[in-house]
Short mmCIF file of C-alpha atoms in Angstrom, two decimals:
data_model
loop_
_atom_site.label_atom_id
_atom_site.label_comp_id
_atom_site.label_asym_id
_atom_site.label_seq_id
_atom_site.Cartn_x
_atom_site.Cartn_y
_atom_site.Cartn_z
CA MET A 78 -8.60 -48.37 17.88
CA SER A 79 -12.10 -47.24 18.96
CA SER A 80 -14.91 -49.82 19.13
CA PRO A 81 -17.94 -49.62 16.81
CA LEU A 82 -20.08 -48.49 19.75
CA SER A 83 -17.76 -45.69 20.90
CA PRO A 84 -19.06 -42.16 20.30
CA ALA A 85 -17.72 -40.22 17.33
CA PRO A 86 -14.99 -37.72 18.20
CA LYS A 87 -16.24 -34.17 18.63
CA LEU A 88 -14.99 -31.47 16.31
CA ARG A 89 -13.32 -28.68 18.23
CA MET A 90 -14.15 -25.25 16.95
CA SER A 91 -11.47 -22.67 17.65
CA LYS A 92 -12.70 -19.73 19.68
CA PRO A 93 -12.55 -16.36 17.90
CA ASP A 94 -9.66 -14.25 19.16
CA TRP A 95 -12.04 -11.45 20.14
CA LEU A 96 -13.65 -13.80 22.69
CA ALA A 97 -10.34 -14.51 24.40
CA SER A 98 -11.17 -12.07 27.21
CA PRO A 99 -13.81 -9.46 28.11
CA LYS A 100 -11.15 -6.75 27.82
CA ILE A 101 -10.37 -7.64 24.20
CA PHE A 102 -14.07 -7.80 23.35
CA ARG A 103 -14.70 -4.38 24.91
CA THR A 104 -11.71 -2.88 23.10
CA GLU A 105 -12.91 -4.22 19.74
CA VAL A 106 -16.50 -3.00 20.24
CA LEU A 107 -15.50 0.51 21.29
CA ALA A 108 -12.88 0.73 18.54
CA GLY A 109 -15.52 -0.20 15.97
CA LEU A 110 -17.80 2.56 17.28
CA VAL A 111 -15.07 5.21 17.11
CA VAL A 112 -14.14 4.21 13.56
CA ALA A 113 -17.79 4.24 12.49
CA LEU A 114 -18.16 7.81 13.73
CA ALA A 115 -15.00 8.84 11.89
CA LEU A 116 -16.16 7.11 8.69
CA ILE A 117 -19.38 9.10 8.30
CA PRO A 118 -18.02 12.53 7.29
CA GLU A 119 -15.25 10.93 5.23
CA ALA A 120 -17.70 8.78 3.25
CA ILE A 121 -19.94 11.77 2.62
CA SER A 122 -16.96 13.87 1.45
CA PHE A 123 -15.80 11.16 -0.95
CA SER A 124 -19.33 10.87 -2.31
CA ILE A 125 -19.20 14.58 -3.11
CA ILE A 126 -15.84 14.09 -4.88
CA ALA A 127 -17.36 11.31 -6.99
CA GLY A 128 -20.44 13.41 -7.67
CA VAL A 129 -22.93 10.97 -6.14
CA ASP A 130 -25.50 11.00 -3.35
CA PRO A 131 -23.99 10.61 0.19
CA ALA A 132 -25.85 7.30 0.56
CA VAL A 133 -23.63 5.81 -2.19
CA GLY A 134 -20.46 6.44 -0.17
CA LEU A 135 -21.99 5.51 3.19
CA PHE A 136 -23.41 2.20 1.91
CA ALA A 137 -20.08 1.45 0.24
CA SER A 138 -18.28 1.94 3.57
CA PHE A 139 -20.78 -0.38 5.27
CA THR A 140 -20.49 -3.23 2.76
CA MET A 141 -16.71 -2.89 2.33
CA ALA A 142 -16.04 -3.05 6.09
CA VAL A 143 -18.44 -5.92 6.77
CA VAL A 144 -17.33 -8.07 3.83
CA ILE A 145 -13.59 -7.50 4.24
CA SER A 146 -13.83 -8.40 7.94
CA VAL A 147 -14.72 -11.93 6.80
CA VAL A 148 -12.76 -12.43 3.57
CA GLY A 149 -9.78 -10.10 4.08
CA GLY A 150 -6.27 -11.20 4.98
CA ARG A 151 -5.34 -8.44 7.46
CA LYS A 152 -7.12 -8.39 10.81
CA ALA A 153 -8.25 -5.02 12.21
CA MET A 154 -7.66 -3.16 8.93
CA ILE A 155 -10.52 -0.89 7.86
CA SER A 156 -11.71 -0.84 4.26
CA ALA A 157 -14.33 1.64 3.08
CA ALA A 158 -15.00 4.30 0.46
CA THR A 159 -11.79 6.30 -0.11
CA GLY A 160 -10.79 9.53 -1.82
CA ALA A 161 -8.28 7.87 -4.14
CA MET A 162 -10.88 5.46 -5.49
CA ALA A 163 -13.43 8.25 -5.82
CA LEU A 164 -11.00 10.30 -7.90
CA VAL A 165 -10.35 7.36 -10.25
CA ILE A 166 -13.99 6.71 -11.12
CA ALA A 167 -15.43 10.23 -10.72
CA PRO A 168 -14.88 11.14 -14.43
CA LEU A 169 -16.87 8.06 -15.45
CA ASN A 170 -19.82 9.14 -13.31
CA HIS A 171 -19.68 12.74 -14.50
CA GLU A 172 -19.64 11.74 -18.18
CA TYR A 173 -21.75 8.58 -18.34
CA GLY A 174 -23.76 8.42 -15.11
CA LEU A 175 -24.00 6.39 -11.91
CA GLY A 176 -24.74 3.08 -13.65
CA TYR A 177 -21.42 3.11 -15.49
CA MET A 178 -19.57 3.98 -12.30
CA ILE A 179 -21.15 1.09 -10.39
CA ALA A 180 -20.34 -1.26 -13.29
CA ALA A 181 -16.71 -0.10 -13.14
CA VAL A 182 -16.63 -0.92 -9.41
CA ILE A 183 -17.88 -4.47 -10.07
CA LEU A 184 -15.47 -5.03 -12.97
CA GLY A 185 -12.64 -3.53 -10.91
CA GLY A 186 -13.42 -5.99 -8.13
CA LEU A 187 -13.30 -8.90 -10.58
CA ILE A 188 -9.93 -7.67 -11.88
CA GLN A 189 -8.65 -7.53 -8.29
CA ILE A 190 -9.72 -11.15 -7.78
CA VAL A 191 -7.84 -12.19 -10.92
CA LEU A 192 -4.72 -10.21 -9.94
CA GLY A 193 -4.88 -11.67 -6.44
CA ALA A 194 -5.10 -15.21 -7.84
CA LEU A 195 -2.09 -14.45 -10.08
CA GLY A 196 -0.01 -13.52 -7.03
CA VAL A 197 0.23 -9.75 -7.42
CA ALA A 198 0.71 -9.48 -3.64
CA LYS A 199 4.19 -10.99 -4.03
CA LEU A 200 5.30 -7.74 -5.67
CA MET A 201 5.21 -6.14 -2.21
CA ARG A 202 8.65 -7.61 -1.50
CA PHE A 203 10.13 -5.25 -4.09
CA ILE A 204 9.02 -2.10 -2.27
CA PRO A 205 12.08 -0.67 -0.45
CA ARG A 206 11.97 0.50 3.15
CA SER A 207 12.66 4.10 2.11
CA VAL A 208 9.52 4.06 -0.06
CA MET A 209 7.54 2.60 2.85
CA VAL A 210 8.77 5.37 5.17
CA GLY A 211 7.87 7.95 2.53
CA PHE A 212 4.44 6.35 2.16
CA VAL A 213 3.82 6.57 5.92
CA ASN A 214 4.97 10.18 6.17
CA ALA A 215 2.99 11.18 3.09
CA LEU A 216 -0.22 9.65 4.35
CA ALA A 217 0.25 11.47 7.68
CA ILE A 218 0.64 14.75 5.79
CA MET A 219 -2.42 13.98 3.65
CA ILE A 220 -4.53 13.11 6.70
CA PHE A 221 -3.60 16.48 8.21
CA MET A 222 -4.12 18.38 4.93
CA ALA A 223 -7.60 16.88 4.64
CA GLN A 224 -8.49 18.61 7.91
CA VAL A 225 -7.33 22.06 6.81
CA PRO A 226 -10.55 22.92 4.90
CA GLU A 227 -12.49 22.13 8.07
CA MET A 228 -10.49 24.82 9.88
CA ALA A 229 -10.82 27.56 7.25
CA ASP A 230 -13.61 30.14 7.19
CA VAL A 231 -15.30 28.70 10.26
CA PRO A 232 -16.67 30.28 13.46
CA TRP A 233 -14.02 31.10 16.04
CA ALA A 234 -15.50 28.52 18.44
CA VAL A 235 -14.18 25.72 16.21
CA TYR A 236 -10.58 26.37 17.23
CA PRO A 237 -10.96 26.04 21.02
CA LEU A 238 -13.09 22.94 20.39
CA ILE A 239 -10.28 21.35 18.36
CA VAL A 240 -7.72 22.25 21.03
CA GLY A 241 -10.03 20.89 23.72
CA GLY A 242 -10.54 17.69 21.77
CA LEU A 243 -6.78 17.19 21.43
CA ALA A 244 -6.29 17.86 25.14
CA LEU A 245 -8.99 15.34 26.05
CA MET A 246 -7.37 12.64 23.92
CA VAL A 247 -3.96 13.27 25.47
CA LEU A 248 -5.21 13.38 29.07
CA ALA A 249 -8.00 10.73 28.97
CA PRO A 250 -5.66 7.68 28.76
CA LYS A 251 -3.97 8.84 31.98
CA ILE A 252 -7.31 8.61 33.77
CA THR A 253 -8.85 5.55 32.10
CA LYS A 254 -8.14 3.28 29.16
CA VAL A 255 -11.45 1.44 29.35
CA VAL A 256 -13.04 3.81 26.82
CA PRO A 257 -10.97 4.95 23.78
CA ALA A 258 -9.85 8.55 24.11
CA PRO A 259 -11.30 9.56 20.69
CA LEU A 260 -14.76 8.36 21.75
CA ILE A 261 -14.55 10.37 24.97
CA SER A 262 -13.51 13.44 23.01
CA ILE A 263 -16.34 13.07 20.46
CA VAL A 264 -19.02 12.57 23.14
CA VAL A 265 -17.83 15.43 25.37
CA LEU A 266 -17.53 17.95 22.52
CA THR A 267 -20.95 16.94 21.13
CA VAL A 268 -22.60 17.38 24.53
CA ILE A 269 -20.93 20.79 24.99
CA THR A 270 -21.95 22.15 21.60
CA VAL A 271 -25.52 20.87 21.80
CA ALA A 272 -26.10 21.89 25.44
CA ALA A 273 -24.57 25.35 25.00
CA GLY A 274 -26.14 25.87 21.59
CA ILE A 275 -22.77 26.62 19.98
CA ALA A 276 -23.22 27.13 16.25
CA VAL A 277 -20.36 25.26 14.56
CA PRO A 278 -20.21 23.00 11.47
CA ASN A 279 -21.41 19.48 12.20
CA VAL A 280 -21.73 16.14 10.44
CA GLY A 281 -25.22 17.02 9.22
CA ASP A 282 -23.78 19.91 7.21
CA LYS A 283 -21.90 17.41 5.03
CA GLY A 284 -25.07 16.00 3.53
CA ASP A 285 -28.32 14.20 4.28
CA LEU A 286 -27.94 10.80 5.91
CA PRO A 287 -29.90 7.88 4.38
CA SER A 288 -32.99 6.63 6.21
CA SER A 289 -33.34 3.19 4.58
CA LEU A 290 -31.22 0.07 4.04
CA PRO A 291 -29.29 -0.60 0.82
CA VAL A 292 -30.97 -2.88 -1.73
CA PRO A 293 -29.01 -5.16 -4.10
CA GLY A 294 -29.42 -4.84 -7.85
CA LEU A 295 -27.69 -4.71 -11.22
CA PRO A 296 -26.12 -1.50 -12.56
CA ASP A 297 -28.15 0.34 -15.19
CA VAL A 298 -25.79 -0.07 -18.18
CA PRO A 299 -26.17 -1.68 -21.60
CA PHE A 300 -24.43 -5.05 -21.84
CA THR A 301 -22.46 -4.20 -25.00
CA ILE A 302 -18.84 -4.21 -26.13
CA ASP A 303 -18.89 -0.41 -26.36
CA ALA A 304 -19.95 -0.13 -22.74
CA LEU A 305 -17.27 -2.61 -21.70
CA THR A 306 -14.50 -0.74 -23.54
CA THR A 307 -15.67 2.49 -21.90
CA ILE A 308 -15.67 1.01 -18.41
CA ALA A 309 -12.58 -1.23 -18.63
CA PRO A 310 -9.80 1.44 -18.37
CA TYR A 311 -11.41 2.99 -15.28
CA ALA A 312 -11.99 -0.46 -13.75
CA PHE A 313 -8.35 -1.45 -14.31
CA ALA A 314 -7.06 1.77 -12.73
CA PHE A 315 -9.55 1.30 -9.88
CA ALA A 316 -8.25 -2.24 -9.28
CA LEU A 317 -4.57 -1.27 -9.28
CA VAL A 318 -4.94 1.77 -7.02
CA GLY A 319 -7.13 -0.16 -4.59
CA LEU A 320 -4.75 -3.11 -4.34
CA MET A 321 -1.67 -0.93 -3.94
CA GLU A 322 -3.15 1.19 -1.16
CA SER A 323 -4.62 -1.86 0.59
CA LEU A 324 -1.42 -3.92 0.45
CA MET A 325 0.71 -0.98 1.58
CA THR A 326 -1.66 -0.34 4.48
CA ALA A 327 -1.65 -4.03 5.38
CA LYS A 328 2.14 -4.00 5.50
CA LEU A 329 2.04 -0.92 7.73
CA VAL A 330 -0.38 -2.65 10.13
CA ASP A 331 1.89 -5.72 10.09
CA ASP A 332 4.74 -3.52 11.34
CA ILE A 333 2.63 -1.79 13.97
CA THR A 334 1.15 -5.00 15.40
CA ASP A 335 4.26 -7.14 14.82
CA THR A 336 2.14 -9.77 13.08
CA HIS A 337 2.03 -11.20 9.55
CA SER A 338 -0.98 -11.02 7.27
CA ASN A 339 -1.95 -12.99 4.17
CA LYS A 340 -1.52 -10.46 1.35
CA THR A 341 -2.91 -12.82 -1.30
CA ARG A 342 -6.08 -13.33 0.71
CA GLU A 343 -6.29 -9.56 1.22
CA SER A 344 -6.04 -9.01 -2.55
CA LEU A 345 -8.80 -11.52 -3.21
CA GLY A 346 -10.87 -10.11 -0.35
CA GLN A 347 -10.66 -6.57 -1.69
CA GLY A 348 -11.99 -7.84 -5.01
CA VAL A 349 -14.86 -9.75 -3.41
CA ALA A 350 -15.76 -6.75 -1.23
CA ASN A 351 -15.83 -4.40 -4.22
CA VAL A 352 -17.98 -6.78 -6.30
CA ILE A 353 -20.54 -7.09 -3.49
CA THR A 354 -20.37 -3.33 -2.84
CA GLY A 355 -21.08 -2.68 -6.52
CA PHE A 356 -24.15 -4.90 -6.50
CA PHE A 357 -25.44 -2.93 -3.50
CA GLY A 358 -24.99 0.33 -5.40
CA GLY A 359 -21.87 1.45 -3.52
CA MET A 360 -18.96 3.40 -5.00
CA GLY A 361 -16.35 0.80 -4.00
CA GLY A 362 -13.26 1.38 -1.93
CA CYS A 363 -10.08 -0.01 -0.42
CA ALA A 364 -8.15 0.11 2.84
CA MET A 365 -8.63 3.41 4.70
CA ILE A 366 -5.37 4.52 6.18
CA GLY A 367 -6.63 7.15 8.62
CA GLN A 368 -9.44 5.01 10.03
CA THR A 369 -7.13 1.99 10.20
CA MET A 370 -4.72 4.02 12.32
CA ILE A 371 -7.61 5.04 14.60
CA ASN A 372 -8.60 1.39 14.93
CA VAL A 373 -5.17 -0.15 15.39
CA LYS A 374 -2.90 2.53 16.81
CA THR A 375 -5.26 4.81 18.75
CA SER A 376 -7.93 2.35 19.92
CA GLY A 377 -5.75 -0.77 20.17
CA ALA A 378 -7.96 -3.10 18.12
CA ARG A 379 -6.39 -6.30 16.80
CA THR A 380 -9.20 -8.56 15.51
CA ARG A 381 -11.77 -8.81 12.72
CA LEU A 382 -14.58 -7.86 15.10
CA SER A 383 -13.61 -4.17 15.13
CA THR A 384 -13.63 -4.09 11.32
CA PHE A 385 -17.03 -5.78 11.15
CA LEU A 386 -18.53 -3.53 13.81
CA SER A 387 -17.20 -0.37 12.18
CA GLY A 388 -19.42 -1.17 9.20
CA ALA A 389 -22.35 -2.44 11.26
CA PHE A 390 -22.28 0.57 13.61
CA LEU A 391 -22.00 2.89 10.62
CA LEU A 392 -25.24 1.56 9.15
CA VAL A 393 -27.07 1.74 12.49
CA LEU A 394 -25.78 5.24 13.21
CA VAL A 395 -26.84 6.76 9.88
CA VAL A 396 -30.15 4.91 9.48
CA VAL A 397 -31.41 4.76 13.07
CA PHE A 398 -29.56 7.55 14.89
CA GLY A 399 -29.13 9.94 11.98
CA PRO A 400 -30.42 13.03 13.82
CA VAL A 401 -28.07 12.43 16.76
CA VAL A 402 -25.05 11.75 14.57
CA SER A 403 -25.79 14.89 12.55
CA ASP A 404 -25.16 16.98 15.69
CA ILE A 405 -21.56 15.75 16.12
CA PRO A 406 -19.32 18.81 15.60
CA MET A 407 -16.77 18.44 12.83
CA ALA A 408 -14.24 19.93 15.25
CA ALA A 409 -14.34 16.69 17.29
CA LEU A 410 -13.55 14.53 14.24
CA VAL A 411 -10.89 16.99 13.04
CA ALA A 412 -9.16 16.71 16.42
CA VAL A 413 -9.18 12.91 16.16
CA MET A 414 -7.67 12.95 12.67
CA ILE A 415 -4.98 15.51 13.64
CA LEU A 416 -3.87 13.24 16.47
CA VAL A 417 -3.86 10.29 14.07
CA ALA A 418 -1.68 12.25 11.63
CA VAL A 419 0.83 13.14 14.36
CA ALA A 420 0.97 9.55 15.59
CA THR A 421 1.33 8.16 12.07
CA PHE A 422 4.25 10.34 10.96
CA ASP A 423 7.67 8.69 11.37
CA TRP A 424 9.39 11.50 13.25
CA HIS A 425 12.55 9.45 13.70
CA SER A 426 13.07 9.45 9.92
CA ILE A 427 13.59 13.23 9.78
CA GLN A 428 15.77 13.66 12.85
CA PRO A 429 19.15 15.26 11.95
CA ARG A 430 21.03 12.31 13.48
CA THR A 431 19.07 9.85 11.32
CA LEU A 432 19.54 11.91 8.16
CA ARG A 433 23.31 12.14 8.74
CA ARG A 434 23.64 8.35 9.05
CA MET A 435 21.26 7.45 6.25
CA PRO A 436 22.72 7.02 2.73
CA ILE A 437 21.78 10.03 0.61
CA GLY A 438 20.00 7.79 -1.90
CA GLU A 439 17.62 6.48 0.78
CA THR A 440 16.75 10.03 1.85
CA VAL A 441 16.17 11.06 -1.78
CA VAL A 442 13.78 8.13 -2.34
CA MET A 443 11.81 8.96 0.81
CA THR A 444 11.61 12.65 -0.12
CA VAL A 445 10.54 11.95 -3.71
CA THR A 446 7.82 9.58 -2.50
CA VAL A 447 6.44 12.16 -0.09
CA ALA A 448 6.64 14.98 -2.65
CA CYS A 449 4.82 12.99 -5.35
CA VAL A 450 2.04 11.91 -3.01
CA VAL A 451 1.48 15.42 -1.66
CA ALA A 452 1.61 16.94 -5.16
CA THR A 453 -0.78 14.43 -6.77
CA HIS A 454 -2.89 13.54 -3.70
CA ASN A 455 -2.45 9.94 -4.83
CA LEU A 456 -0.55 7.47 -2.66
CA ALA A 457 -0.27 4.95 -5.50
CA ILE A 458 1.55 7.40 -7.82
CA GLY A 459 3.98 8.31 -5.05
CA VAL A 460 4.79 4.66 -4.35
CA VAL A 461 5.37 3.88 -8.04
CA VAL A 462 7.63 6.91 -8.56
CA GLY A 463 9.49 6.16 -5.34
CA CYS A 464 10.12 2.56 -6.42
CA VAL A 465 11.38 3.70 -9.83
CA VAL A 466 13.80 6.20 -8.25
CA ALA A 467 14.97 3.53 -5.79
CA MET A 468 15.64 1.09 -8.66
CA VAL A 469 17.61 3.71 -10.60
CA ILE A 470 19.74 4.56 -7.56
CA PHE A 471 20.27 0.87 -6.81
CA ALA A 472 21.26 0.09 -10.40
CA LYS A 473 23.70 2.99 -10.44
CA ARG A 474 25.21 1.86 -7.15
CA VAL A 475 25.54 -1.79 -8.13
CA ALA A 476 26.88 -0.93 -11.60
CA HIS A 477 30.19 0.12 -10.05
CA LEU A 478 30.62 -3.17 -8.19
CA ALA A 479 31.82 -5.14 -11.24
CA GLU A 480 35.64 -5.06 -11.35
CA VAL A 481 38.15 -6.58 -13.75
CA SER A 482 41.79 -7.36 -12.88
CA GLY A 483 44.23 -9.00 -15.33
CA VAL A 484 47.33 -11.08 -14.58
CA VAL A 485 49.79 -12.15 -17.34
CA ASP A 486 51.66 -15.46 -16.98
CA PRO A 487 55.43 -15.10 -16.48
CA ASP A 488 56.10 -16.67 -19.88
CA GLY A 489 53.77 -14.13 -21.49
CA ASN A 490 51.64 -16.72 -23.34
CA GLN A 491 48.42 -16.23 -21.38
CA VAL A 492 46.53 -13.54 -19.50
CA VAL A 493 43.88 -14.29 -16.89
CA TYR A 494 41.21 -11.67 -16.21
CA ALA A 495 39.33 -12.09 -12.92
CA VAL A 496 35.88 -10.51 -13.05
CA THR A 497 34.23 -9.76 -9.70
CA GLY A 498 30.68 -8.53 -9.04
CA GLU A 499 27.18 -8.61 -10.45
CA LEU A 500 26.88 -8.49 -14.24
CA PHE A 501 23.67 -6.93 -15.53
CA PHE A 502 22.68 -4.23 -18.01
CA ALA A 503 24.11 -1.35 -15.96
CA SER A 504 27.46 -2.91 -15.05
CA SER A 505 28.13 -4.94 -18.20
CA ASN A 506 28.12 -1.88 -20.47
CA ASP A 507 31.53 -0.82 -19.13
CA LEU A 508 32.87 -4.39 -19.09
CA VAL A 509 33.86 -4.33 -22.78
CA TYR A 510 36.28 -1.45 -22.25
CA GLN A 511 38.32 -3.03 -19.46
CA PHE A 512 40.39 -5.39 -21.63
CA ASP A 513 43.64 -4.74 -23.50
CA TYR A 514 42.71 -6.25 -26.88
CA LYS A 515 45.76 -4.92 -28.70
CA ASP A 516 48.62 -5.95 -26.37
CA ASP A 517 47.23 -9.08 -24.68
CA PRO A 518 48.81 -12.46 -25.62
CA ASP A 519 46.98 -14.90 -27.91
CA ASP A 520 45.46 -16.93 -25.05
CA VAL A 521 42.94 -14.99 -22.92
CA VAL A 522 41.10 -16.49 -19.93
CA ILE A 523 38.13 -14.72 -18.33
CA ASP A 524 37.51 -16.08 -14.83
CA LEU A 525 33.92 -15.48 -13.64
CA THR A 526 34.21 -17.47 -10.40
CA ASP A 527 33.38 -14.37 -8.32
CA ALA A 528 30.80 -12.94 -10.72
CA HIS A 529 27.20 -13.69 -11.63
CA ILE A 530 25.44 -13.20 -14.98
CA TRP A 531 21.94 -11.79 -14.52
CA ASP A 532 20.70 -10.86 -17.97
CA ALA A 533 21.15 -10.98 -21.75
CA SER A 534 23.07 -7.67 -21.72
CA SER A 535 25.92 -9.38 -19.85
CA VAL A 536 26.01 -12.29 -22.29
CA ALA A 537 26.06 -9.81 -25.19
CA ALA A 538 28.98 -7.99 -23.53
CA LEU A 539 30.95 -11.26 -23.25
CA ASP A 540 30.15 -12.00 -26.92
CA ALA A 541 31.50 -8.56 -27.84
CA ILE A 542 34.71 -9.20 -25.89
CA GLU A 543 35.23 -12.54 -27.63
CA SER A 544 34.53 -10.91 -31.00
CA LYS A 545 37.09 -8.14 -30.43
CA TYR A 546 39.77 -10.67 -29.51
CA ALA A 547 38.80 -12.93 -32.44
CA GLN A 548 39.31 -10.03 -34.87
CA ARG A 549 42.94 -10.02 -33.73
CA GLY A 550 43.32 -13.79 -33.98
CA LYS A 551 43.19 -14.35 -30.23
CA LYS A 552 41.29 -17.06 -28.36
CA VAL A 553 39.06 -16.41 -25.32
CA THR A 554 38.17 -19.04 -22.72
CA ILE A 555 35.49 -18.32 -20.11
CA ILE A 556 35.78 -20.29 -16.85
CA GLY A 557 34.26 -20.30 -13.37
CA LEU A 558 30.61 -19.86 -14.34
CA ASN A 559 28.17 -20.90 -11.62
CA LYS A 560 25.25 -23.03 -12.77
CA PRO A 561 22.64 -20.27 -13.35
CA SER A 562 25.22 -18.15 -15.16
CA ALA A 563 26.41 -21.13 -17.22
CA ASP A 564 22.83 -21.96 -18.21
CA MET A 565 22.11 -18.42 -19.35
CA HIS A 566 25.45 -18.08 -21.15
CA GLY A 567 25.07 -21.45 -22.85
CA LYS A 568 21.57 -20.59 -24.04
CA LEU A 569 22.28 -17.06 -25.33
CA ALA A 570 25.98 -16.92 -26.27
CA GLY A 571 26.38 -16.15 -29.98
CA GLN A 572 22.61 -15.68 -30.45
CA LEU A 573 22.23 -12.01 -29.64
CA THR A 574 23.48 -10.38 -32.82
CA ALA A 575 22.02 -10.31 -36.32
CA GLY A 576 22.84 -13.28 -38.52
CA HIS A 577 22.47 -15.96 -35.85
#
């Protein structure tokens, strides 16, 4: 025991992981810079989709990245203004104005906080691997498709610049890994186009960059029930799409980095980030898949510092170095995103050897997920449809696992039916027809030792079996119920038909 005069013990503060070594710090800083450069044209494009000034998307990307780096649950994941979120709230802006859209972002963030507190992140465990593979392949296709417009109806010089950018990113890591290959490619192509005076589309062509800092304030909407009912449906859709894309991206980063993230904290963090973004006049957002892949897979970032700096660098680049950033050729950023798309796609999943070994149902689920995402340009819709198809295929597969075999005693006074498998709505429907009601003896035993009752449909099926035997004056005894099955059967038996 310490004496009264002994000094108080010092509190040890854990060192941030990005300070573990100079190499990690350098990697995080450079990764943040690369992501910031890639965020600029994307944020401007999404602002155009939403029908707002480019500053609205750029400021949203700044606040989302900075806030989520502190409150988020997945290190190194990038959150910013995204196309999916822009599409959800764009109709609100077109019909009612910017104030209503900003209000929807704030309300959507509050809904995300509530859903996060209720444990919505736990639903991630129900997403099958085949849906996850489809999600990854679909996002790779969408990242590539987003670059196609940048390669159509452009000067011929754009094409050799894209090829040169790809070559630089492939060859640069063989020479040095100190500087991320995408940053080398962007700098070299910018210097070439500016020095040679090559006229190609650049970042400045996407829209004017802001020259001042964002200012917090309240959205310009009337605080009435009518306004709330107008905003609420868009806010709810905004919240769901944002959480789904963010949680799916977090799971993908978990797999890439072989680390676990706190999905509940990420859900809450997305809500907090969107609320703050709304008060700063931003259009809101969620996890950005393409930029996250640049940060994690291409640049090798693993800490919160890269996420924070991607937002901080973005603000500095557009406000302070706007004229310089405007000269970056779009060809350089297109090359970066093409390489990201190629690296993101799960090529192993479509190899003939893999497809031959994979159950046909798994391949169907993956294909449906990809097709829905590509057709709708909405990752959330593809995931939902993929999960529904997976559940249908699973239910159909499991439904055939319930088997019934009957054995009659030698004296012919009793028959014992052994039921094996999982009893639920899909398998219990056929259960009623597997008994010989007419010719069985008066004493019937149904042994459920190797079965499990999952739902009310199974209890109703057992009630129907007992009823059919009772109509013929025969007695049914059910044995072998495990405790959960016995509890459900005891609670619901005889209560599922009219008159009870």
